[in-house]
Amino acid sequence: MGLRKSALSFLLVRESESKLVWRLFTFEFFQGAAIAIVFTTAITLFLQQLPIYDLPRVFVLSAFLLWLAAFIYNKLEHRFSGIQMVLVVLLFNMASVLTFLLFIRLETQAWFLFLFLASFNILYLLNNLEFWGLAAILFDVRQSKRLFSVVSASDLPAKLFGYLLTLLLVPKIGSENLLWIALGCMLISLILYRPLTQLPEIKNLNHHAHTPGHATHSVKAIQAAITGNKLIRILAIVSFFSLCCLLVVNVILYGYIKHEFKSDKQMQGFFAIFLGTVRFITLFIKVGVTNRLVDRIGLKRSLLITPIALIVLCLAAIYLSVYGHSYKPAFYLFGIMALATDVLCAAVQLPVILAAMQPLPTHQRLKGHTLLKGFMDPFAYLAMGIVLWIVTAVEQEPVPAVFGIILLVLIICWILTATRVDKYYSTALTAAIRDNSLNGRFISITDKESTELLLDKLTTGQDVQSISVLNLVSTQDTDITDFIEAGLRHSSPAVRLQAIRLAKEKHATGLLPDLLALRETETNPGLLAELLDTIVVIDPAQDFSSLIHHPDLQVAQPAVCTTLLQNSAAGAQAERKLEEWFQSGDQQQLSTALEVAGKTKISKYLPHIGKALQHPDPAIQSVAIAAAGQYGDRGQVGTLFNRFIEEERANPALAAALVDADQTSIEYIQDYLLGTKCEGATARKLISLLGKFPQEKATLLLEECLEKFPAKAKMIIPVLSQRVNSQPGKEDLYKSILKEDLQGAAHLLYSLHFLKKKNSDGSLLADALELELTDIRNNCFYLFSLLFDAEKMKRAKTGFDLNTKDSVANALELIQVAVPKEFATLFLLIFEKTNIDDKIGGLQKIMKEPMLTESSIIKNIMFDVDYNYNHWTKSCVLYSLKGQPLPFNKEFIRPYAQAENRVLKQMAQIVLSAN
């Protein structure tokens, strides 16, 4: 058991994943062995019978056969589920091997050898598509980085097994009869198919619709797949250049093999040893290195390993081919390059490319994989087939210097594209979370045809259509004056109102003449009032004194307000009108007068506001409260502040007025919070209110409270995260709190694990600790936002809130990209969506497990050891102690009997009375 755990730990496979990984591994093992045997048989017969310059023609033939196979596969994907496609491909491959076995007597015919070798690529492609298509929907982005290299490693011992069989059996049974062994291996895979389908992870796939992408069934679909997603596009190009390089070095290697080995037994023996060595090295790197490598150095650097290694070898090979005295050193070097390319592409590049696509939605993931293997691989065969066909037609035999130059160009292109993967990967992570929560589309309207179409819709459309057009163009960066002007002339009042508001928002000074003209003709009082507000924003000097006595208060109010602020000759007239409203006794006129007083902030009207604050009508009080907030008078703000802290229920009008008073309110809030040490429900209300203040002083006050009262971090940090970025001097404070939170989460996880082992059905206390972990997770998100990339952290939090397997995995991956390792490692370990045993196994590697008992856990919670626990959790502890012997003196419970929290207070009183 210990050896098994050690092996799983070394492979980064968790206990909960082990059965699925093992069955996928064994199922693919025998298919891989069969395909390896088919390849060695096909390439040996081909090189024995035909010249090396025929090989590029096989590449061209392979390209068209691969496109045909991918086309058919794509069609079948729409009829069968992912696991059913595995069976379809397996049966087809078995039938193909049996067919070539029955017609092997035609091995001396050129067309048969061309078709036989080209068909190997089809078998390999279909096996690749079905296996990785299944893996792509079984594993999320986090699992893929750990497991793809392990799951795909079955291909390597399978090929080792196949090459070993070739080496041992060819001398006894001949090359042709090896196909019976290949057929037997595929039969074993067929037997293993049913146990694979019985796994719960496979069964769960049947509950989800299978929506593969149409990646290869038409030219338009191919174009859409390549251009539709930047990450898929860049990975497809990387895959293209890597396969081109592999094909070039293989042609040179095959030329050398044909030159050195004459009999089929010698040739097949060499292939078995050489390719077996390649697979052995690949297996070692893939299983022991790749999964750790990607986590440590990132995607971009992992993808650059192969081309950088190749460019060094390529330059050396070109030098030897030009200046060397013998052709053999250059050929040997190209042999090493063939080995290195094959090893690194299989062990590093393929798992990394597949893992890089995991943030994409399932259908795009499948589309991307089908595109890479079903379109880009055949395109590489076609491109290199044509190039090498031309070269070999001229030279007849491979020339290392010429091939070296071709290879050098390909590697440089490979490096240039690989360097861009990181950028698109990070974007895909963010988009993966965003697209699960947002339905809007970001569009840009710049072409003349679209602009004219929208303008026509605005002019001739109904209200809803016209308003939608105005809303749409309001988000554009281009000049939208024509749209606003058309909206102002629209027959619908609703459209004109939206256009007027848009003119104010955009401060459209060029439309002032149109707005003034509309003022002369507009009869709708609400529209006219909005129009006056817009005009005065654009041109504060406009004279509205003629409207002071307008019968509609909506129109008269902005006229009076503007005239008073202008301090013009008509000011006395406006003052009389305002005083008339104050004295009229009409509540509507009084409300209008209070609004004007608040906007103008003329001190002579403060007594009217003070009187209105005591008015019996709540509606009048609300207007007076707003006016007092706008004034910011210290005495009146003090009155508002006292009312705010005295009222049990939230009063939005008071809160908004205190925010309007800004600096004056902050002084009152500061005195209260520092005086009460941020204790109590009122302090919580005030801290939440500080998040709405515009001034930086509110942020400074919050950080001062956080520094002086760190135990209140849970209610201060979320508010701080809503404001501007942290002050540079406070980053150390945030980081220290973040470290404490993560350490507290680790201790909580150990406690939760202990409780769940003791009671497998769970308990109230265990549920409370789960809530504490969620609380810490959210607090970490707030701190991440303050310290690092706020937008990415917002997306990551959304991913957790969606709480699907893929959304959480994408969120964790985004954190790994954006958050430094010292914080990200522990967070990812604790909050990954896996079972608690797996989490504890990882936690034990970096943090010693404490000696826990149920009594010690209770004490830790009640006395806030390692973490400041919520009242709810302490209430759960007290509930569990009801009628039970106390693990500590009951005097320690007595302070909780006076707690502000009602539930905690009642539970403490119950426990004290029962003991």
mmCIF file of N, CA and C in Angstrom, residues 13-90:
data_model
loop_
_atom_site.group_PDB
_atom_site.id
_atom_site.type_symbol
_atom_site.label_atom_id
_atom_site.label_comp_id
_atom_site.label_asym_id
_atom_site.label_seq_id
_atom_site.Cartn_x
_atom_site.Cartn_y
_atom_site.Cartn_z
ATOM 1 N N VAL A 13 -0.526 11.597 -9.380
ATOM 2 C CA VAL A 13 -1.874 11.076 -9.556
ATOM 3 C C VAL A 13 -2.515 10.939 -8.181
ATOM 4 N N ARG A 14 -3.698 11.475 -8.022
ATOM 5 C CA ARG A 14 -4.388 11.393 -6.741
ATOM 6 C C ARG A 14 -5.151 10.083 -6.633
ATOM 7 N N GLU A 15 -5.372 9.682 -5.396
ATOM 8 C CA GLU A 15 -6.028 8.403 -5.140
ATOM 9 C C GLU A 15 -7.372 8.318 -5.849
ATOM 10 N N SER A 16 -8.127 9.412 -5.829
ATOM 11 C CA SER A 16 -9.463 9.412 -6.432
ATOM 12 C C SER A 16 -9.416 9.294 -7.959
ATOM 13 N N GLU A 17 -8.260 9.567 -8.549
ATOM 14 C CA GLU A 17 -8.122 9.517 -10.004
ATOM 15 C C GLU A 17 -7.455 8.239 -10.494
ATOM 16 N N SER A 18 -6.918 7.448 -9.567
ATOM 17 C CA SER A 18 -6.023 6.355 -9.942
ATOM 18 C C SER A 18 -6.697 5.288 -10.809
ATOM 19 N N LYS A 19 -7.946 4.917 -10.487
ATOM 20 C CA LYS A 19 -8.608 3.858 -11.249
ATOM 21 C C LYS A 19 -8.844 4.294 -12.688
ATOM 22 N N LEU A 20 -9.318 5.521 -12.879
ATOM 23 C CA LEU A 20 -9.554 6.025 -14.231
ATOM 24 C C LEU A 20 -8.252 6.095 -15.029
ATOM 25 N N VAL A 21 -7.207 6.632 -14.398
ATOM 26 C CA VAL A 21 -5.922 6.761 -15.083
ATOM 27 C C VAL A 21 -5.386 5.383 -15.472
ATOM 28 N N TRP A 22 -5.481 4.404 -14.572
ATOM 29 C CA TRP A 22 -4.948 3.074 -14.846
ATOM 30 C C TRP A 22 -5.688 2.386 -15.989
ATOM 31 N N ARG A 23 -7.018 2.490 -16.003
ATOM 32 C CA ARG A 23 -7.782 1.826 -17.059
ATOM 33 C C ARG A 23 -7.574 2.494 -18.417
ATOM 34 N N LEU A 24 -7.460 3.806 -18.423
ATOM 35 C CA LEU A 24 -7.136 4.484 -19.679
ATOM 36 C C LEU A 24 -5.750 4.065 -20.167
ATOM 37 N N PHE A 25 -4.829 3.960 -19.218
ATOM 38 C CA PHE A 25 -3.451 3.591 -19.541
ATOM 39 C C PHE A 25 -3.397 2.205 -20.185
ATOM 40 N N THR A 26 -4.032 1.227 -19.544
ATOM 41 C CA THR A 26 -3.962 -0.154 -20.056
ATOM 42 C C THR A 26 -4.729 -0.305 -21.364
ATOM 43 N N PHE A 27 -5.871 0.379 -21.462
ATOM 44 C CA PHE A 27 -6.659 0.294 -22.686
ATOM 45 C C PHE A 27 -5.855 0.815 -23.882
ATOM 46 N N GLU A 28 -5.176 1.941 -23.698
ATOM 47 C CA GLU A 28 -4.400 2.535 -24.781
ATOM 48 C C GLU A 28 -3.109 1.767 -25.041
ATOM 49 N N PHE A 29 -2.614 1.063 -24.017
ATOM 50 C CA PHE A 29 -1.345 0.340 -24.139
ATOM 51 C C PHE A 29 -1.363 -0.626 -25.324
ATOM 52 N N PHE A 30 -2.388 -1.456 -25.396
ATOM 53 C CA PHE A 30 -2.405 -2.502 -26.426
ATOM 54 C C PHE A 30 -2.684 -1.920 -27.819
ATOM 55 N N GLN A 31 -3.440 -0.850 -27.891
ATOM 56 C CA GLN A 31 -3.619 -0.179 -29.184
ATOM 57 C C GLN A 31 -2.293 0.411 -29.666
ATOM 58 N N GLY A 32 -1.559 1.036 -28.738
ATOM 59 C CA GLY A 32 -0.263 1.613 -29.093
ATOM 60 C C GLY A 32 0.719 0.557 -29.563
ATOM 61 N N ALA A 33 0.715 -0.599 -28.895
ATOM 62 C CA ALA A 33 1.611 -1.688 -29.298
ATOM 63 C C ALA A 33 1.280 -2.168 -30.707
ATOM 64 N N ALA A 34 -0.008 -2.296 -30.992
ATOM 65 C CA ALA A 34 -0.431 -2.764 -32.321
ATOM 66 C C ALA A 34 0.001 -1.781 -33.412
ATOM 67 N N ILE A 35 -0.200 -0.488 -33.160
ATOM 68 C CA ILE A 35 0.148 0.521 -34.162
ATOM 69 C C ILE A 35 1.657 0.583 -34.369
ATOM 70 N N ALA A 36 2.435 0.383 -33.295
ATOM 71 C CA ALA A 36 3.900 0.364 -33.415
ATOM 72 C C ALA A 36 4.351 -0.788 -34.315
ATOM 73 N N ILE A 37 3.727 -1.943 -34.157
ATOM 74 C CA ILE A 37 4.078 -3.103 -34.988
ATOM 75 C C ILE A 37 3.717 -2.844 -36.447
ATOM 76 N N VAL A 38 2.549 -2.243 -36.679
ATOM 77 C CA VAL A 38 2.144 -1.921 -38.050
ATOM 78 C C VAL A 38 3.154 -0.980 -38.696
ATOM 79 N N PHE A 39 3.640 0.013 -37.952
ATOM 80 C CA PHE A 39 4.577 0.982 -38.517
ATOM 81 C C PHE A 39 5.903 0.320 -38.897
ATOM 82 N N THR A 40 6.476 -0.450 -37.982
ATOM 83 C CA THR A 40 7.776 -1.065 -38.288
ATOM 84 C C THR A 40 7.668 -2.004 -39.494
ATOM 85 N N THR A 41 6.536 -2.713 -39.584
ATOM 86 C CA THR A 41 6.340 -3.603 -40.733
ATOM 87 C C THR A 41 6.232 -2.795 -42.030
ATOM 88 N N ALA A 42 5.426 -1.713 -41.987
ATOM 89 C CA ALA A 42 5.191 -0.908 -43.194
ATOM 90 C C ALA A 42 6.455 -0.203 -43.654
ATOM 91 N N ILE A 43 7.199 0.432 -42.733
ATOM 92 C CA ILE A 43 8.391 1.198 -43.140
ATOM 93 C C ILE A 43 9.504 0.266 -43.605
ATOM 94 N N THR A 44 9.609 -0.912 -42.997
ATOM 95 C CA THR A 44 10.641 -1.870 -43.410
ATOM 96 C C THR A 44 10.383 -2.365 -44.834
ATOM 97 N N LEU A 45 9.147 -2.771 -45.109
ATOM 98 C CA LEU A 45 8.808 -3.240 -46.442
ATOM 99 C C LEU A 45 8.984 -2.130 -47.479
ATOM 100 N N PHE A 46 8.632 -0.917 -47.117
ATOM 101 C CA PHE A 46 8.744 0.201 -48.057
ATOM 102 C C PHE A 46 10.205 0.488 -48.403
ATOM 103 N N LEU A 47 11.059 0.635 -47.373
ATOM 104 C CA LEU A 47 12.466 0.963 -47.626
ATOM 105 C C LEU A 47 13.198 -0.175 -48.326
ATOM 106 N N GLN A 48 12.758 -1.405 -48.100
ATOM 107 C CA GLN A 48 13.405 -2.553 -48.735
ATOM 108 C C GLN A 48 13.089 -2.614 -50.236
ATOM 109 N N GLN A 49 11.864 -2.191 -50.606
ATOM 110 C CA GLN A 49 11.416 -2.355 -51.984
ATOM 111 C C GLN A 49 11.563 -1.090 -52.836
ATOM 112 N N LEU A 50 11.493 0.104 -52.202
ATOM 113 C CA LEU A 50 11.415 1.344 -52.979
ATOM 114 C C LEU A 50 12.529 2.316 -52.601
ATOM 115 N N PRO A 51 12.893 3.244 -53.515
ATOM 116 C CA PRO A 51 13.939 4.239 -53.209
ATOM 117 C C PRO A 51 13.437 5.286 -52.213
ATOM 118 N N ILE A 52 14.383 5.937 -51.534
ATOM 119 C CA ILE A 52 14.036 6.900 -50.488
ATOM 120 C C ILE A 52 13.301 8.107 -51.047
ATOM 121 N N TYR A 53 13.573 8.472 -52.333
ATOM 122 C CA TYR A 53 12.913 9.666 -52.852
ATOM 123 C C TYR A 53 11.421 9.441 -53.132
ATOM 124 N N ASP A 54 10.944 8.203 -52.951
ATOM 125 C CA ASP A 54 9.504 7.949 -53.028
ATOM 126 C C ASP A 54 8.779 8.320 -51.724
ATOM 127 N N LEU A 55 9.539 8.519 -50.666
ATOM 128 C CA LEU A 55 8.925 8.783 -49.359
ATOM 129 C C LEU A 55 8.119 10.090 -49.340
ATOM 130 N N PRO A 56 8.600 11.200 -49.928
ATOM 131 C CA PRO A 56 7.765 12.414 -49.962
ATOM 132 C C PRO A 56 6.420 12.209 -50.639
ATOM 133 N N ARG A 57 6.366 11.294 -51.624
ATOM 134 C CA ARG A 57 5.089 11.023 -52.281
ATOM 135 C C ARG A 57 4.103 10.361 -51.307
ATOM 136 N N VAL A 58 4.669 9.546 -50.416
ATOM 137 C CA VAL A 58 3.821 8.944 -49.378
ATOM 138 C C VAL A 58 3.255 10.034 -48.467
ATOM 139 N N PHE A 59 4.083 11.064 -48.182
ATOM 140 C CA PHE A 59 3.611 12.178 -47.359
ATOM 141 C C PHE A 59 2.412 12.871 -48.012
ATOM 142 N N VAL A 60 2.527 13.105 -49.309
ATOM 143 C CA VAL A 60 1.426 13.770 -50.029
ATOM 144 C C VAL A 60 0.180 12.898 -50.003
ATOM 145 N N LEU A 61 0.348 11.599 -50.274
ATOM 146 C CA LEU A 61 -0.788 10.679 -50.219
ATOM 147 C C LEU A 61 -1.385 10.646 -48.807
ATOM 148 N N SER A 62 -0.505 10.624 -47.795
ATOM 149 C CA SER A 62 -0.966 10.605 -46.401
ATOM 150 C C SER A 62 -1.820 11.821 -46.084
ATOM 151 N N ALA A 63 -1.425 12.983 -46.623
ATOM 152 C CA ALA A 63 -2.171 14.213 -46.343
ATOM 153 C C ALA A 63 -3.619 14.083 -46.782
ATOM 154 N N PHE A 64 -3.834 13.612 -48.000
ATOM 155 C CA PHE A 64 -5.203 13.507 -48.509
ATOM 156 C C PHE A 64 -5.993 12.401 -47.791
ATOM 157 N N LEU A 65 -5.325 11.301 -47.473
ATOM 158 C CA LEU A 65 -6.008 10.232 -46.728
ATOM 159 C C LEU A 65 -6.364 10.678 -45.318
ATOM 160 N N LEU A 66 -5.489 11.458 -44.708
ATOM 161 C CA LEU A 66 -5.753 11.961 -43.353
ATOM 162 C C LEU A 66 -6.931 12.925 -43.355
ATOM 163 N N TRP A 67 -6.992 13.800 -44.372
ATOM 164 C CA TRP A 67 -8.141 14.704 -44.459
ATOM 165 C C TRP A 67 -9.444 13.935 -44.656
ATOM 166 N N LEU A 68 -9.391 12.905 -45.463
ATOM 167 C CA LEU A 68 -10.577 12.077 -45.674
ATOM 168 C C LEU A 68 -10.982 11.389 -44.372
ATOM 169 N N ALA A 69 -10.010 10.845 -43.647
ATOM 170 C CA ALA A 69 -10.291 10.161 -42.376
ATOM 171 C C ALA A 69 -10.870 11.140 -41.353
ATOM 172 N N ALA A 70 -10.286 12.347 -41.282
ATOM 173 C CA ALA A 70 -10.777 13.348 -40.324
ATOM 174 C C ALA A 70 -12.186 13.793 -40.685
ATOM 175 N N PHE A 71 -12.464 13.912 -41.993
ATOM 176 C CA PHE A 71 -13.800 14.282 -42.450
ATOM 177 C C PHE A 71 -14.832 13.247 -41.994
ATOM 178 N N ILE A 72 -14.521 11.979 -42.219
ATOM 179 C CA ILE A 72 -15.440 10.909 -41.819
ATOM 180 C C ILE A 72 -15.579 10.852 -40.298
ATOM 181 N N TYR A 73 -14.454 11.011 -39.597
ATOM 182 C CA TYR A 73 -14.486 10.999 -38.133
ATOM 183 C C TYR A 73 -15.396 12.105 -37.613
ATOM 184 N N ASN A 74 -15.269 13.292 -38.219
ATOM 185 C CA ASN A 74 -16.083 14.428 -37.792
ATOM 186 C C ASN A 74 -17.568 14.149 -37.983
ATOM 187 N N LYS A 75 -17.911 13.511 -39.102
ATOM 188 C CA LYS A 75 -19.308 13.180 -39.346
ATOM 189 C C LYS A 75 -19.821 12.170 -38.312
ATOM 190 N N LEU A 76 -18.992 11.180 -38.009
ATOM 191 C CA LEU A 76 -19.400 10.149 -37.050
ATOM 192 C C LEU A 76 -19.545 10.692 -35.640
ATOM 193 N N GLU A 77 -18.751 11.725 -35.318
ATOM 194 C CA GLU A 77 -18.827 12.326 -33.981
ATOM 195 C C GLU A 77 -20.219 12.840 -33.663
ATOM 196 N N HIS A 78 -20.967 13.191 -34.714
ATOM 197 C CA HIS A 78 -22.307 13.731 -34.505
ATOM 198 C C HIS A 78 -23.355 12.641 -34.327
ATOM 199 N N ARG A 79 -22.928 11.415 -34.528
ATOM 200 C CA ARG A 79 -23.856 10.292 -34.373
ATOM 201 C C ARG A 79 -23.552 9.472 -33.132
ATOM 202 N N PHE A 80 -22.313 9.542 -32.656
ATOM 203 C CA PHE A 80 -21.913 8.715 -31.520
ATOM 204 C C PHE A 80 -21.328 9.588 -30.416
ATOM 205 N N SER A 81 -21.454 9.117 -29.186
ATOM 206 C CA SER A 81 -20.856 9.817 -28.050
ATOM 207 C C SER A 81 -19.348 9.582 -28.036
ATOM 208 N N GLY A 82 -18.652 10.273 -27.125
ATOM 209 C CA GLY A 82 -17.201 10.154 -27.054
ATOM 210 C C GLY A 82 -16.732 8.740 -26.798
ATOM 211 N N ILE A 83 -17.351 8.036 -25.865
ATOM 212 C CA ILE A 83 -16.930 6.674 -25.542
ATOM 213 C C ILE A 83 -17.319 5.705 -26.651
ATOM 214 N N GLN A 84 -18.427 5.992 -27.363
ATOM 215 C CA GLN A 84 -18.805 5.145 -28.496
ATOM 216 C C GLN A 84 -17.827 5.303 -29.656
ATOM 217 N N MET A 85 -17.294 6.512 -29.834
ATOM 218 C CA MET A 85 -16.308 6.740 -30.896
ATOM 219 C C MET A 85 -15.038 5.938 -30.640
ATOM 220 N N VAL A 86 -14.707 5.727 -29.378
ATOM 221 C CA VAL A 86 -13.548 4.903 -29.043
ATOM 222 C C VAL A 86 -13.729 3.504 -29.619
ATOM 223 N N LEU A 87 -14.929 2.937 -29.458
ATOM 224 C CA LEU A 87 -15.215 1.594 -29.976
ATOM 225 C C LEU A 87 -15.219 1.584 -31.505
ATOM 226 N N VAL A 88 -15.812 2.615 -32.114
ATOM 227 C CA VAL A 88 -15.873 2.690 -33.580
ATOM 228 C C VAL A 88 -14.462 2.687 -34.165
ATOM 229 N N VAL A 89 -13.575 3.496 -33.606
ATOM 230 C CA VAL A 89 -12.210 3.596 -34.112
ATOM 231 C C VAL A 89 -11.467 2.283 -33.906
ATOM 232 N N LEU A 90 -11.647 1.688 -32.737
ATOM 233 C CA LEU A 90 -10.966 0.426 -32.451
ATOM 234 C C LEU A 90 -11.374 -0.651 -33.455
#
